[in-house]
mmCIF file of C-alpha atoms in Angstrom:
data_model
loop_
_atom_site.group_PDB
_atom_site.id
_atom_site.type_symbol
_atom_site.label_atom_id
_atom_site.label_comp_id
_atom_site.label_asym_id
_atom_site.label_seq_id
_atom_site.Cartn_x
_atom_site.Cartn_y
_atom_site.Cartn_z
ATOM 1 C CA UNK M 7 0.000 0.000 0.000
ATOM 2 C CA UNK M 8 1.363 3.418 -0.901
ATOM 3 C CA UNK M 9 1.921 6.108 1.686
ATOM 4 C CA UNK M 10 -0.878 8.161 0.118
ATOM 5 C CA UNK M 11 -3.206 5.157 0.246
ATOM 6 C CA UNK M 12 -2.606 4.896 3.990
ATOM 7 C CA UNK M 13 -3.632 8.534 4.394
ATOM 8 C CA UNK M 14 -6.692 8.085 2.167
ATOM 9 C CA UNK M 15 -7.775 5.044 4.191
ATOM 10 C CA UNK M 16 -7.381 7.001 7.428
ATOM 11 C CA UNK M 17 -9.681 9.671 6.041
ATOM 12 C CA UNK M 18 -12.250 7.062 4.989
ATOM 13 C CA UNK M 19 -12.171 5.465 8.441
ATOM 14 C CA UNK M 20 -12.204 8.623 10.567
ATOM 15 C CA UNK M 21 -13.734 11.328 8.383
ATOM 16 C CA UNK M 22 -10.703 13.539 9.110
ATOM 17 C CA UNK M 23 -8.172 14.643 6.522
ATOM 18 C CA UNK M 24 -4.463 14.283 7.226
ATOM 19 C CA UNK M 25 -4.222 18.075 7.562
ATOM 20 C CA UNK M 26 -6.924 17.994 10.255
ATOM 21 C CA UNK M 27 -4.890 15.381 12.134
ATOM 22 C CA UNK M 28 -1.811 17.604 11.877
ATOM 23 C CA UNK M 29 -3.784 20.476 13.419
ATOM 24 C CA UNK M 30 -5.144 18.256 16.209
ATOM 25 C CA UNK M 31 -1.627 17.044 16.928
ATOM 26 C CA UNK M 32 -0.305 20.612 17.065
ATOM 27 C CA UNK M 33 -3.047 21.559 19.536
ATOM 28 C CA UNK M 34 -1.785 18.756 21.787
ATOM 29 C CA UNK M 35 1.870 19.669 21.320
ATOM 30 C CA UNK M 36 2.626 16.398 19.507
ATOM 31 C CA UNK M 37 4.555 18.215 16.768
ATOM 32 C CA UNK M 38 7.281 19.037 19.304
ATOM 33 C CA UNK M 39 10.518 17.213 18.410
ATOM 34 C CA UNK M 40 10.710 15.750 21.923
ATOM 35 C CA UNK M 41 7.406 13.875 21.568
ATOM 36 C CA UNK M 42 7.999 10.192 20.827
ATOM 37 C CA UNK M 43 6.153 8.371 18.068
ATOM 38 C CA UNK M 44 4.645 5.961 20.623
ATOM 39 C CA UNK M 45 2.820 8.816 22.320
ATOM 40 C CA UNK M 46 1.199 9.846 19.052
ATOM 41 C CA UNK M 47 0.423 6.245 18.081
ATOM 42 C CA UNK M 48 -1.325 5.696 21.433
ATOM 43 C CA UNK M 49 -3.404 8.880 20.998
ATOM 44 C CA UNK M 50 -4.441 7.828 17.484
ATOM 45 C CA UNK M 51 -5.335 4.344 18.708
ATOM 46 C CA UNK M 52 -7.328 5.501 21.737
ATOM 47 C CA UNK M 53 -9.130 8.476 20.218
ATOM 48 C CA UNK M 54 -9.481 7.410 16.587
ATOM 49 C CA UNK M 55 -9.194 3.603 16.497
ATOM 50 C CA UNK M 56 -6.160 3.552 14.194
ATOM 51 C CA UNK M 57 -3.757 0.642 14.035
ATOM 52 C CA UNK M 58 -0.003 1.011 14.184
ATOM 53 C CA UNK M 59 0.675 1.170 10.427
ATOM 54 C CA UNK M 60 -1.866 3.881 9.764
ATOM 55 C CA UNK M 61 -0.817 5.761 12.887
ATOM 56 C CA UNK M 62 2.835 5.678 11.841
ATOM 57 C CA UNK M 63 1.900 7.212 8.479
ATOM 58 C CA UNK M 64 0.357 10.103 10.385
ATOM 59 C CA UNK M 65 3.347 10.306 12.731
ATOM 60 C CA UNK M 66 5.524 10.943 9.683
ATOM 61 C CA UNK M 67 3.236 13.719 8.443
ATOM 62 C CA UNK M 68 2.935 15.285 11.910
ATOM 63 C CA UNK M 69 6.673 15.242 12.564
ATOM 64 C CA UNK M 70 8.160 15.710 9.074
ATOM 65 C CA UNK M 71 5.444 17.213 6.894
ATOM 66 C CA UNK M 72 4.147 15.952 3.535
ATOM 67 C CA UNK M 73 7.503 15.235 1.840
ATOM 68 C CA UNK M 74 8.526 11.602 1.461
ATOM 69 C CA UNK M 75 11.714 9.980 0.237
ATOM 70 C CA UNK M 76 11.910 10.109 -3.560
ATOM 71 C CA UNK M 77 13.152 6.495 -3.647
ATOM 72 C CA UNK M 78 9.512 5.366 -3.430
ATOM 73 C CA UNK M 79 8.284 7.555 -6.288
ATOM 74 C CA UNK M 80 7.683 5.652 -9.480
ATOM 75 C CA UNK M 81 9.214 2.482 -8.046
ATOM 76 C CA UNK M 82 7.667 -0.935 -8.342
ATOM 77 C CA UNK M 83 7.757 -1.626 -4.616
ATOM 78 C CA UNK M 84 4.794 -2.138 -2.345
ATOM 79 C CA UNK M 85 5.007 1.353 -0.890
ATOM 80 C CA UNK M 86 5.416 3.228 -4.176
ATOM 81 C CA UNK M 87 3.838 6.659 -4.605
ATOM 82 C CA UNK M 88 3.186 8.910 -7.596
ATOM 83 C CA UNK M 89 4.758 11.977 -5.980
ATOM 84 C CA UNK M 90 7.308 12.846 -3.314
ATOM 85 C CA UNK M 91 4.715 15.148 -1.720
ATOM 86 C CA UNK M 92 1.673 13.684 0.013
ATOM 87 C CA UNK M 93 -1.743 15.272 -0.404
ATOM 88 C CA UNK M 94 -3.088 16.271 3.012
ATOM 89 C CA UNK M 95 -6.284 18.126 2.120
ATOM 90 C CA UNK M 96 -8.705 15.295 1.489
ATOM 91 C CA UNK M 97 -8.825 12.527 -1.052
ATOM 92 C CA UNK M 98 -11.839 14.009 -2.814
ATOM 93 C CA UNK M 99 -10.044 17.358 -3.241
ATOM 94 C CA UNK M 100 -6.899 15.980 -4.856
ATOM 95 C CA UNK M 101 -6.013 17.811 -8.079
#
């Protein structure tokens, strides 16, 4: 599953876009560099019912933003993506 597909599935499951999760995380101070991934994963599990894989996709976006490693772009691997920038504003709004 591509990185973007993880984010799209999260939106389908929760009704929240990745950008909305980033804002919620900021409100809680989870974007601070000192916050460990496990803390965010636990919040996403408890409050939103997300499993570890989906939560870790959001951890990346919360901590590092929408850019992903270009090695996955256009590759044939399982986690390939079409772009090195993830779309955070809703799957139905993607250009």
